[in-house]
Amino acid sequence: MGHPLRGGTDRARRRTAADGARGRLLTPGARRVRAGPPQGGPATWCRTYGRSEQMAKVAVVGLGIIGRGMAQSLLRAGHELVVWNRTASRADDLVREGAVAAATPAQAAAAADVVFEVTADDASSRHVWTAEDGILAGARTGATLITSATLSAEWVEELAGLCASRGFPFYDMPVTGGSPAAYTGELVLLAGGDAAGLEQLAPVLDAVSRLVRHFGPAGAGTRFKLVLNSLQAVHLAGFGEAMRMATAAGLDPEQVGAALVDRPGGAVTEMAWQCYRTPPQSPNFSVAWAHKDLTYASAMADGAPHPLTDAAREALGEAEKQGLGEDDWSVINRRS
């Protein structure tokens, strides 16, 4: 399965040209550097804008929106890539670009130094890791195993233990940035695991991300991602409520939306306003996945009160019951 990449040099040139077009200063062999964290904050590894010449054999298991984008970014960077997806035809275009399609997750893992799992939820993740033909059955000695799915804290803790018992370095690295960042290699990775090992992974992580935030031991990245998605969902639901209130009060929605983008402002407010004005043609983040994440977050809270998260989760759940599960999660802002 150690299939040499076809056209890797051309892909590297295309990436260099694309990066140059975005105004980056490219320096051969540039490396990720550790930046001092804010007081009490997570450590971050900020990418210097260049590419490493160190190529790796990488597997991506799961080719949904994020997994597919990561796979394309890895190919552009010149890494050898093997992919697996339950619906095998989703790998066809990647194979044409130089990837190798594996028949099973185990086969994909057996061919790689670094394995990314990017599946939908706990059930699908558990299957691709622990089945007879799963990642753990095929991973070779010394491989680094990573989940970049958004999963429950409970399952990630169990998974970390399974990997540790077999001697595999393991990281949970759920992502932020959505499909645009996945396809351009600009994701932010929210990492839990051994901080010292991140530097060795830099050539691979540089291909898919602009920033890695390290939150602590394995599981910490997932816990933060669930906190983050809870806050974003509360913010999103609050924006919709504010717009309904403004409309009921006789205010001009266009003026209100533009003013809210200015203050309180922020990325979520801007996203909510854009989606309110122009509903996404395809979901950036579906109602079903958002509801799943908030369900995991509620379970993680372990008795800590979370009424706002519960309210947002209920709104998403109602939308899902009404057949809107595949719609963008911002649909809850356009419902009365």
Coordinates of C-alpha atoms in Angstrom, one line a residue:
M1 CA 0.0 0.0 0.0
G2 CA 3.1 2.3 0.0
H3 CA 1.9 3.8 -3.2
P4 CA 4.1 6.7 -4.5
L5 CA 2.3 10.0 -5.1
R6 CA 1.7 10.9 -8.7
G7 CA 2.4 14.5 -9.6
G8 CA 3.4 15.6 -6.1
T9 CA 5.8 18.2 -7.4
D10 CA 3.2 19.8 -9.5
R11 CA 0.7 19.9 -6.6
A12 CA 3.4 21.5 -4.5
R13 CA 4.0 24.2 -7.1
R14 CA 0.2 24.9 -7.3
R15 CA 0.1 25.3 -3.5
T16 CA 3.0 27.6 -3.6
A17 CA 1.4 29.7 -6.3
A18 CA -1.9 29.8 -4.5
D19 CA -0.2 30.8 -1.2
G20 CA 1.8 33.5 -3.0
A21 CA -1.4 34.9 -4.5
R22 CA -2.8 35.3 -1.0
G23 CA 0.1 37.5 -0.2
R24 CA 2.1 35.1 2.0
L25 CA 5.8 35.2 2.4
L26 CA 7.0 31.7 1.5
T27 CA 10.3 30.4 2.9
P28 CA 11.4 26.8 2.1
G29 CA 11.5 24.6 5.2
A30 CA 9.6 27.1 7.3
R31 CA 8.3 25.5 10.5
R32 CA 5.5 25.9 13.0
V33 CA 6.7 27.9 16.0
R34 CA 5.3 28.0 19.5
A35 CA 3.9 31.2 20.6
G36 CA 3.7 32.2 24.3
P37 CA 0.1 31.7 25.5
P38 CA -1.9 34.5 27.1
Q39 CA -2.0 34.3 30.9
G40 CA -3.8 31.1 31.8
G41 CA -4.6 30.4 28.1
P42 CA -3.8 27.5 25.9
A43 CA -0.5 27.2 24.1
T44 CA -0.7 27.8 20.4
W45 CA 1.5 26.8 17.5
C46 CA 1.3 29.5 14.8
R47 CA 2.2 28.6 11.3
T48 CA 5.0 30.6 9.7
Y49 CA 3.9 31.1 6.1
G50 CA 5.9 28.5 4.2
R51 CA 5.9 24.8 3.6
S52 CA 8.0 22.1 5.0
E53 CA 9.8 19.8 2.6
Q54 CA 9.2 16.8 4.9
M55 CA 6.5 14.6 3.3
A56 CA 4.6 12.0 5.2
K57 CA 2.3 9.1 4.5
V58 CA -1.1 10.2 5.7
A59 CA -4.5 8.4 5.9
V60 CA -7.9 10.2 6.1
V61 CA -10.7 8.0 7.3
G62 CA -14.1 9.6 6.5
L63 CA -14.6 11.9 3.6
G64 CA -17.4 14.2 4.7
I65 CA -17.1 18.0 4.3
I66 CA -14.2 18.3 6.6
G67 CA -12.4 15.1 5.8
R68 CA -12.6 15.7 2.0
G69 CA -11.2 19.3 2.5
M70 CA -8.4 18.0 4.6
A71 CA -7.5 15.3 2.1
Q72 CA -7.3 17.8 -0.8
S73 CA -5.1 20.1 1.3
L74 CA -2.8 17.2 2.1
L75 CA -2.5 16.3 -1.6
R76 CA -1.7 19.9 -2.5
A77 CA 1.1 19.9 0.0
G78 CA 2.6 16.8 -1.6
H79 CA 2.0 14.2 1.1
E80 CA 1.3 10.6 0.1
L81 CA -2.4 10.1 0.9
V82 CA -4.6 7.0 1.4
V83 CA -8.3 7.5 2.0
W84 CA -11.3 5.5 3.1
N85 CA -15.0 6.3 3.1
R86 CA -18.0 4.1 3.8
T87 CA -19.4 5.2 0.4
A88 CA -16.4 4.3 -1.7
S89 CA -17.3 6.5 -4.7
R90 CA -16.7 9.6 -2.6
A91 CA -13.0 8.9 -3.0
D92 CA -13.0 8.7 -6.8
D93 CA -12.0 12.3 -7.4
L94 CA -9.2 12.2 -4.8
V95 CA -7.9 9.0 -6.5
R96 CA -7.7 10.9 -9.8
E97 CA -5.7 13.6 -8.0
G98 CA -3.2 11.0 -6.7
A99 CA -4.7 9.5 -3.5
V100 CA -4.9 5.8 -3.0
A101 CA -8.3 4.3 -1.9
A102 CA -8.2 1.7 0.8
A103 CA -10.8 -1.1 1.1
T104 CA -11.1 -0.8 4.9
P105 CA -10.0 1.6 7.7
A106 CA -7.4 -1.0 8.7
Q107 CA -5.9 -1.0 5.3
A108 CA -5.7 2.8 5.3
A109 CA -4.1 2.9 8.7
A110 CA -1.6 0.2 7.7
A111 CA -0.2 2.5 4.9
A112 CA 0.2 5.6 7.0
D113 CA 2.5 7.3 9.5
V114 CA -0.3 9.7 10.5
V115 CA -4.0 8.7 10.6
F116 CA -6.9 11.3 10.7
E117 CA -10.4 10.0 11.5
V118 CA -13.1 12.5 10.5
T119 CA -16.5 10.7 10.9
A120 CA -19.9 11.9 11.9
D121 CA -20.6 10.8 15.5
D122 CA -19.7 8.4 18.3
A123 CA -21.3 5.4 16.6
S124 CA -19.5 5.8 13.3
S125 CA -16.2 6.7 15.0
R126 CA -16.3 3.7 17.3
H127 CA -16.9 1.5 14.3
V128 CA -14.0 2.7 12.2
W129 CA -11.6 2.5 15.2
T130 CA -12.6 -0.8 16.9
A131 CA -14.1 -3.1 14.2
E132 CA -12.2 -6.1 13.0
D133 CA -11.2 -4.1 10.0
G134 CA -10.8 -0.8 11.9
I135 CA -8.0 1.6 12.4
L136 CA -6.6 0.0 15.6
A137 CA -6.5 -3.4 13.8
G138 CA -4.3 -2.0 11.0
A139 CA -2.2 0.8 12.4
R140 CA 1.5 0.2 12.2
T141 CA 4.0 0.6 15.0
G142 CA 5.0 4.2 15.5
A143 CA 1.9 5.7 13.8
T144 CA 0.3 8.8 15.3
L145 CA -3.5 8.4 15.5
I146 CA -5.8 11.5 15.5
T147 CA -9.5 12.0 15.6
S148 CA -10.6 15.3 14.1
A149 CA -14.3 14.5 14.5
T150 CA -16.5 16.2 17.0
L151 CA -17.4 13.5 19.5
S152 CA -18.5 13.0 23.0
A153 CA -15.9 13.6 25.8
E154 CA -16.7 10.1 27.1
W155 CA -15.9 8.3 23.9
V156 CA -12.8 10.3 23.2
E157 CA -11.5 9.4 26.7
E158 CA -12.2 5.8 26.1
L159 CA -10.5 6.0 22.7
A160 CA -7.4 7.6 24.1
G161 CA -7.1 4.7 26.5
L162 CA -7.5 2.2 23.7
C163 CA -4.7 3.9 21.8
A164 CA -2.4 4.2 24.8
S165 CA -2.9 0.5 25.7
R166 CA -1.5 -0.4 22.3
G167 CA 1.3 2.1 22.4
F168 CA 0.1 4.6 19.8
P169 CA 0.5 8.4 20.3
F170 CA -3.0 9.8 20.1
Y171 CA -4.5 13.3 19.7
D172 CA -8.0 14.6 19.6
M173 CA -8.0 17.5 17.2
P174 CA -11.5 18.7 16.3
V175 CA -11.5 21.6 14.0
T176 CA -13.0 25.1 13.5
G177 CA -13.4 27.0 10.3
G178 CA -15.9 24.8 8.5
S179 CA -15.7 23.7 4.9
P180 CA -14.0 26.8 3.4
A181 CA -11.1 26.5 5.8
A182 CA -10.9 22.7 5.3
Y183 CA -10.5 23.2 1.5
T184 CA -7.9 26.0 1.8
G185 CA -5.8 24.4 4.5
E186 CA -6.8 27.1 7.0
L187 CA -8.5 25.2 9.8
V188 CA -7.8 25.8 13.4
L189 CA -7.0 22.5 15.2
L190 CA -8.1 22.2 18.9
A191 CA -5.7 19.7 20.2
G192 CA -5.5 17.4 23.2
G193 CA -2.5 15.2 23.7
D194 CA 1.2 15.3 24.2
A195 CA 2.3 18.9 23.5
A196 CA 5.9 17.8 22.8
G197 CA 4.8 15.7 19.8
L198 CA 3.1 18.5 18.0
E199 CA 6.3 19.9 16.6
Q200 CA 7.1 16.5 14.9
L201 CA 3.7 16.6 13.3
A202 CA 4.2 20.1 11.9
P203 CA 4.7 19.2 8.3
V204 CA 1.3 17.4 8.2
L205 CA -0.6 19.9 10.4
D206 CA 0.8 22.8 8.3
A207 CA -1.0 21.3 5.3
V208 CA -4.4 21.5 6.8
S209 CA -4.3 24.3 9.4
R210 CA -3.2 27.8 10.0
L211 CA -3.2 27.4 13.8
V212 CA -3.1 24.6 16.4
R213 CA -4.3 25.4 19.9
H214 CA -3.2 22.9 22.6
F215 CA -5.6 22.6 25.6
G216 CA -4.0 19.8 27.6
P217 CA -4.0 16.0 27.6
A218 CA -5.9 13.8 25.3
G219 CA -9.6 14.7 25.4
A220 CA -9.1 18.4 26.2
G221 CA -9.5 19.5 22.6
T222 CA -12.9 17.8 22.3
R223 CA -14.0 19.3 25.6
F224 CA -13.2 22.7 24.4
K225 CA -14.9 22.1 21.0
L226 CA -18.1 21.2 22.8
V227 CA -17.9 24.3 24.9
L228 CA -17.2 26.4 21.8
N229 CA -20.1 24.9 19.8
S230 CA -22.4 25.5 22.7
L231 CA -21.5 29.1 23.0
Q232 CA -21.8 29.6 19.2
A233 CA -25.3 28.0 19.2
V234 CA -26.5 30.2 22.0
H235 CA -25.1 33.2 20.2
L236 CA -26.8 32.1 17.0
A237 CA -30.1 31.5 18.7
G238 CA -29.8 34.9 20.5
F239 CA -29.3 36.7 17.2
G240 CA -32.4 35.2 15.7
E241 CA -34.4 36.2 18.8
A242 CA -33.0 39.7 18.6
M243 CA -34.0 40.0 15.0
R244 CA -37.6 38.8 15.8
M245 CA -37.7 41.3 18.6
A246 CA -36.5 44.1 16.4
T247 CA -39.1 43.3 13.7
A248 CA -41.9 43.2 16.3
A249 CA -40.8 46.6 17.5
G250 CA -41.1 48.0 14.0
L251 CA -37.3 48.5 13.3
D252 CA -35.7 48.0 9.9
P253 CA -34.1 44.5 9.9
E254 CA -31.4 45.7 7.5
Q255 CA -30.4 48.5 9.8
V256 CA -30.6 46.3 12.9
G257 CA -28.5 43.5 11.4
A258 CA -25.8 45.9 10.2
A259 CA -25.7 47.5 13.6
L260 CA -25.4 44.2 15.4
V261 CA -22.5 43.2 13.2
D262 CA -20.8 46.4 14.5
R263 CA -21.8 45.8 18.1
P264 CA -21.6 43.4 19.8
G265 CA -19.9 42.2 16.6
G266 CA -17.8 39.1 16.3
A267 CA -17.5 36.2 13.9
V268 CA -20.7 34.5 14.9
T269 CA -22.8 37.7 14.7
E270 CA -21.4 38.3 11.2
M271 CA -22.1 34.7 10.1
A272 CA -25.6 34.8 11.6
W273 CA -26.4 38.0 9.8
Q274 CA -25.0 36.8 6.5
C275 CA -27.1 33.6 6.8
Y276 CA -30.1 35.5 7.9
R277 CA -30.0 37.7 4.7
T278 CA -28.9 35.0 2.3
P279 CA -29.6 31.4 3.5
P280 CA -26.7 29.1 2.5
Q281 CA -27.3 27.0 -0.6
S282 CA -25.5 24.1 1.1
P283 CA -25.0 23.8 4.8
N284 CA -21.8 25.0 6.5
F285 CA -22.9 23.1 9.6
S286 CA -26.1 21.2 9.6
V287 CA -28.9 21.3 12.2
A288 CA -28.4 17.6 12.9
W289 CA -24.7 17.9 13.6
A290 CA -25.2 21.0 15.8
H291 CA -28.0 19.2 17.8
K292 CA -25.6 16.2 18.2
D293 CA -22.8 18.4 19.5
L294 CA -25.0 20.2 22.0
T295 CA -26.3 16.8 23.2
Y296 CA -22.7 15.7 23.8
A297 CA -22.0 19.1 25.5
S298 CA -24.9 18.7 27.9
A299 CA -23.8 15.3 28.9
M300 CA -20.2 16.6 29.5
A301 CA -21.6 19.4 31.8
D302 CA -22.0 16.8 34.6
G303 CA -24.6 18.6 36.5
A304 CA -23.4 22.2 35.9
P305 CA -26.4 24.3 35.0
H306 CA -26.6 25.1 31.3
P307 CA -30.1 26.5 30.6
L308 CA -29.0 28.5 27.5
T309 CA -27.4 25.5 25.9
D310 CA -30.5 23.5 26.6
A311 CA -32.7 26.2 25.0
A312 CA -30.5 26.2 21.8
R313 CA -30.4 22.4 21.8
E314 CA -34.2 22.3 22.0
A315 CA -34.6 24.8 19.1
L316 CA -32.3 22.7 17.0
G317 CA -34.1 19.5 18.0
E318 CA -37.4 21.0 17.0
A319 CA -36.0 22.0 13.6
E320 CA -34.7 18.5 13.1
K321 CA -38.1 17.0 14.0
Q322 CA -39.6 19.3 11.3
G323 CA -37.4 17.8 8.6
L324 CA -34.7 20.5 8.6
G325 CA -31.9 18.3 9.9
E326 CA -29.8 18.7 6.7
D327 CA -30.3 22.5 6.6
D328 CA -27.7 24.9 7.8
W329 CA -28.1 25.4 11.5
S330 CA -28.8 29.1 11.0
V331 CA -32.3 28.1 9.9
I332 CA -33.4 28.4 13.5
N333 CA -33.0 32.2 13.1
R334 CA -35.6 32.3 10.4
R335 CA -38.2 30.4 12.3
S336 CA -40.9 32.1 14.4

